[in-house]
Amino acid sequence: TSHEVFVQLAPIVLFPLVRHSRVRAYESELRAARLEAVPLEPGDPHPLKSITVRRCPLQAVTTQGSTSSSSSSGSVAPDPLSSMLDGTDPLSMFAAASASESGRKRREKEEEVGPDFEPWSAKRGEILARFTTTEKLSIVSEKIHWLAPNSTVSEKVRNRLEELDDMEEGSQRELLNLSQQDYVNRIEELNQNLKEAWSSDQKVKALKIVIQCSKLLSDTSVIQFYPSKFVLITDILDTFGRLVYERIWSMCSDSRAMPESFTADDVNDTAKETCLNWFFKIASIRELIPRLYPWQLGCTCHIFIGIQETLPRLTAMIRGIGDPLVAVYARAYLCRVGMEVAPHLKESLKKNFFDLLASFRQIHSDSVQNQLVLQRVEIPVYLTLYSPAINWILQCVSYRAPETLLTEMMERCKKLANNALLLNSVMWAFRAEFVAARATDFIGMIKDCDEAGFPKHLLFGSLGRSLACADPPENERLSILNEAWKVITKVRSPQVTQIKFVDFTKREVNTVLADIIKHMTPDRAFEDAYPQLQSVIRKILNYFHDFSVLFSMERFLPFLDMFQKDSVRVDVCRSIMEVFIKHQQEPTRDPVILNALLHVCKTMHDSVNALTLEDEKRSLSLLINGFIRMVSFGRDFEQQLSFCVEARATFCNLEPVLVQLIHTVNQLAMETRRVMRGNHSRKTAAFVRACAAYSFITIPSLTSIFSRLNLYLLSGQVALANQCLSQADAFFKAAVSLLPEVPRSITVEGKLRSSEAFLLDFISNFLSTLLVVPDHPEQGVLYLVRGLLNMVQDYTWEENSDAKVRVYISALPLLAAMSQDTYLYAIPKVDSNETLYGGDPKFLAEVNKLCETLIGQVLDHLKALGRDEGAGVRKQGTLAFSLFGCLLAHGDLRNNKLSQLAVNLWNLSHKHGYCDTRNSVRTLEYIKHQSQQPDMAHLSEMALRLSLQSRA
Amino acid sequence: MSVGLDIRLKRANKVYHEGEVLAGVVVISSKEAVQHQGISLTMEGLVNLQLSSKSVGVFEAFYNSVKPIQLITSNIEVVKPGKVPGGKTEIPFEFPLHAKGNKVLYETYHGVFVNIQYTLRCDMKRSLLAKDLSKTCEFMVHCQPQKGRLQPSPVDFSITPETLQNIRERVSLPKFLIRGHLDATSCVITQPLTGELVVENSEVPIKSIELQLVRVETCGCAEGYARDATEIQNIQIAEGDVCHGLPIPIYMIFPRLFTCPTLETTNFKIEFEVNVVIVLQDDHLITENFPLKLCRV
């Protein structure tokens, strides 16, 4: 039984030994442990070499048969990383799967439409959010005039028509007084109906729903809602288009696989016939708009039968729509379909736009005016309804369009008496560079616009937006600003501030800011304009990355002061800091920047209160830390330290900032050491002591016990490196005395975790530092180690935990290392115990005694574990094995007693068969290998006594 | 025990020309073997004429339907009486399309008073206990392309209050000027009717502009003849008060089945016309009529 083993063990342990630990020759061991270095011939193939491209003359290829892949010119062996990426990256595979539903369409699109084309889907949400109404809406389902039914139509047609009639009876009704939400729901319902009808093979019913929906688009009764209505209904149309496309596609691929890029010739007859059927059906719809939309939709299917003329024809057909709003949205839809189906057919897009211009005066026609009066809609509001559609059309037309086309379009727009609405859209949709280059022209045009229809500040806003993306010519900048500002000063609307500062110098921005302040301060107007003011700040920040310039503007800080609402203020500060961290490349000591940013950071810091979320605190701390890291006074270390002192006072509520400050100060000390090349003068010695003092008094204010422990250790190490022995001692002592306070569980990322693993980590780290810490002359031998071990002993470990014993086992290597003549590592200019004691036998005896005590403790624990069958026995085996490993590595096994102990431990660990056999085998091999080394012959003898226990 | 009987033509669009061979399969599908008294196929092409109640009295119209004209007829026995095995059986067949005597195969046309229709019927006779099965399938005949060059004969038009006929009070008529042209009045049936229309000015806003396709069917019979114009389809090309001065396209696709090349025979005539209909906001209705000649090339 295990009990007997311990009876045997006991006397051995107590036997006094001169030196338990074997003598180590660290250097030779290190040398032996290194991998063999093989000299490399220049011609040898190297596994890493194939990644680099080598250009060799082509003739050389033939001479090197086997290594040609690495040396042939131009052929690059696959880089393992890139080859992994271009294959089947699981993420892109998902994306590809979802894209493949209309693979062909997409593929074609990609050729012409790059990712820089803002898709419709991006606009959708914006339109829906922007155009809302509280008016009551209605949905009218009217009878649809199909081909006139005849008395002797064929059976099939008759059936279809009957089907239609049935449908109509059910749905021919008028839904009045719908709220907007009801309306949206109703349309969604129609969408569902459509899908259902389609899947239940009622294709005609589906088409009928589509026609009904399209018909809704000709109704402009609640005109403010029209853009949103358009979006909702085109969603349905899209659904239908997809369904038809898929159906015809599946008909094509029924018989044989379709080639990836097919033409009308590849399509089989059945599919063509079906397509034509749809086509004829749609072409015979009586009313214009219900015919137009499905027809446009049909474009997607026209690839099956050829499409060339369809788009231009549809473009022309839209001319027949009298209502300008309905027409412009129909055009937008056509452009959208056009971009999707055949982006190379630019001509029709262009024609679309010119048609739009030609019919532009319709907007001011009597019928429109009457309608507006009837609906009590103001002209400016009405005009904004056009923006999404015109913007979209212009975007499509101008997408990758040559300069000449843009110029032509501009000219045409100009001819229309500088219509403000159009101008606005042009500025939105055209390339920013284009607009920027003609900024003066635009300003002129804006000035010429009549104020009645479209507010001018919106125009300036759009212009500013374009100028934000591209710079206008240098020499025009000032005049642009002046011109713009003249108008802006007249309008006391907060929106004016949308104007962009990108291109202006400091002085001008300063003036602008001053102006804004002047505008905003009366009546506290700024309170209503926070978003706009914020965007001003953002734009300034986009341009001014040089913070010394930024903060030297005398109006900037007063401008910041306008943000008086706390949340907004913090947001602004935050964005300033973000830009600072992103763009500040070099550490700075500029007092202007420091003062201003300190102020900004303080604002952020002061926003922290008891209710602030952890995340919020964390992100604020990150920003402030970024700032602190960027502060450097160069060689003026004392000023840096005083900055840290100031910062500590300012940011006392944010723990991560304090941690950062301690790190900064530690770094400062190390920097001082580097500058002095390790030889501190009296002055620098005093300075590093001051640094240590800073850390020492800052650490206790932290709440997180582990950051405290780690910082004590780190600062102790720094102090030690700087030869501040008493400070280091103080740090270590503080760490040791803090240990009992470590709670048994801590919160990590919101979860309660056992702190044991952290604690073990820390103690191991601590122990390895203690090797070089010299004993205090007034304290006993190894008093820090003892102190630490005492704390470990007294600490209330978790129940049934081996942690304490593990610490003991890990302390053994330390003690072994301490009893060497030359230590594994040392700190320059600090005498470790090796020098202090010089291998004094008394010291060694102390160490040995300590080892014995530790081993005794471990053995006691092992014994205790043995009493508990099951889990205890398993733990016993593992612990025994690790102690065995420790003895094997560090113990002097020539000592018979010790080797007997080792053998006993081996047996104990194998007794219950819980040990890992592979591990044992490897250990045994290691022992045999070691026994080949000089002075290690005794190991072979021991190896014979270690038997691998087969699991019985 | 259900037996499925179906006719499948080889051509997906079911369009054939005179002289061609109408080919396909009769499909019989059944779980078990089917006992039958013979399966036969009948192909028939008929012109049905009907007198409108307008030209003759209602009763007369009802009783006096003109006798149908048979253009083609053919009957073959596909399978002799016996048994068709269970499963799906496909029996191929072919009919040469040749008109009876000196008749011509007119193009398929579905009208009101004239109908030209070609059908293929498959009959399966069965014993007394089981019902006979029958399946009919229509196929289209397109007449041979017309020889000779087609003159498109475009037409320009201009509509003002002065050009109108048939008005009650010329005084109350608002002023307007609508100009336009049709690219052709002799149209190829497979090509759309195209043209342009410009509203130059109009005192009263326009409500709608439509194209009305009209068939004019004439049936000759003993008592003389009846000529009736009925609408085939109405296509709106402009809705609302359209932009003045901007040409609006005239575009109409001729519907299949309901149109055919203009046809003139001894017994009946099929002609087409298009009306450009302009509806003003005050519900004035202005119509301009253009006879069309349709042909196939």
CSV table of N, CA and C in Angstrom, one decimal, chain A residues 49 129 147 174 200 226 231 290 321 346 438 447 450 477 551 586 592 616 677 683 708 743 767 806 860 880-881:
chain,number,residue,atom,x,y,z
A,49,LYS,N,13.1,29.5,-48.9
A,49,LYS,CA,13.5,30.3,-50.1
A,49,LYS,C,12.5,30.4,-51.2
A,129,ALA,N,-36.7,55.9,-44.5
A,129,ALA,CA,-36.7,56.6,-43.2
A,129,ALA,C,-37.0,58.1,-43.4
A,147,LEU,N,-56.6,41.5,-72.5
A,147,LEU,CA,-57.1,41.3,-73.8
A,147,LEU,C,-58.6,41.1,-73.7
A,174,GLU,N,-61.4,48.7,-52.3
A,174,GLU,CA,-60.6,49.8,-52.0
A,174,GLU,C,-60.3,49.9,-50.5
A,200,SER,N,-47.4,28.1,-55.7
A,200,SER,CA,-48.6,27.2,-55.9
A,200,SER,C,-49.0,27.2,-57.4
A,226,TYR,N,-44.5,59.2,-51.6
A,226,TYR,CA,-44.3,58.5,-52.8
A,226,TYR,C,-42.9,57.8,-52.9
A,231,VAL,N,-40.1,52.5,-53.1
A,231,VAL,CA,-39.1,51.5,-52.6
A,231,VAL,C,-39.9,50.3,-52.2
A,290,PRO,N,-48.6,50.2,-65.2
A,290,PRO,CA,-48.6,48.8,-64.9
A,290,PRO,C,-48.0,48.0,-66.0
A,321,ILE,N,-45.4,59.2,-69.4
A,321,ILE,CA,-45.9,59.4,-68.1
A,321,ILE,C,-46.0,60.9,-67.9
A,346,LYS,N,-24.4,52.2,-71.9
A,346,LYS,CA,-24.4,53.5,-71.3
A,346,LYS,C,-25.4,54.4,-72.0
A,438,ARG,N,-14.6,72.5,-60.5
A,438,ARG,CA,-15.5,73.5,-61.0
A,438,ARG,C,-16.2,74.3,-59.9
A,447,LYS,N,-25.6,80.8,-56.9
A,447,LYS,CA,-26.0,82.2,-56.6
A,447,LYS,C,-27.2,82.6,-57.5
A,450,ASP,N,-33.0,80.7,-58.1
A,450,ASP,CA,-34.0,81.5,-57.3
A,450,ASP,C,-34.3,80.8,-56.0
A,477,ARG,N,-9.6,78.6,-53.8
A,477,ARG,CA,-10.1,78.2,-52.5
A,477,ARG,C,-10.7,79.4,-51.7
A,551,PHE,N,-4.7,73.4,-32.5
A,551,PHE,CA,-4.9,74.0,-31.2
A,551,PHE,C,-4.4,75.4,-31.1
A,586,GLU,N,4.6,60.9,-34.1
A,586,GLU,CA,5.7,61.0,-33.2
A,586,GLU,C,5.3,61.5,-31.8
A,592,VAL,N,1.3,73.4,-26.1
A,592,VAL,CA,-0.1,73.8,-26.6
A,592,VAL,C,-0.9,72.5,-26.7
A,616,GLU,N,-17.6,51.7,-21.6
A,616,GLU,CA,-17.4,53.1,-21.8
A,616,GLU,C,-16.0,53.5,-21.1
A,677,ARG,N,23.9,54.1,-19.4
A,677,ARG,CA,24.6,52.9,-19.7
A,677,ARG,C,24.8,52.1,-18.4
A,683,LYS,N,22.7,62.1,-9.5
A,683,LYS,CA,21.4,62.7,-9.8
A,683,LYS,C,20.4,61.7,-10.4
A,708,ARG,N,-2.1,44.9,-9.3
A,708,ARG,CA,-1.3,45.4,-8.2
A,708,ARG,C,-0.1,44.5,-8.0
A,743,PRO,N,-8.3,37.1,-3.6
A,743,PRO,CA,-9.5,36.4,-3.4
A,743,PRO,C,-9.4,35.1,-4.1
A,767,LEU,N,9.0,33.8,-8.2
A,767,LEU,CA,10.1,32.9,-7.7
A,767,LEU,C,11.3,33.1,-8.6
A,806,ARG,N,1.9,22.4,-5.5
A,806,ARG,CA,2.5,22.7,-6.8
A,806,ARG,C,3.5,23.9,-6.6
A,860,ASP,N,4.0,14.6,2.5
A,860,ASP,CA,2.8,14.5,3.4
A,860,ASP,C,1.5,14.6,2.7
A,880,ALA,N,3.2,13.0,-7.8
A,880,ALA,CA,4.4,12.2,-7.6
A,880,ALA,C,5.3,12.3,-8.8
A,881,PHE,N,4.6,12.2,-10.0
A,881,PHE,CA,5.4,12.2,-11.2
A,881,PHE,C,6.1,13.6,-11.4
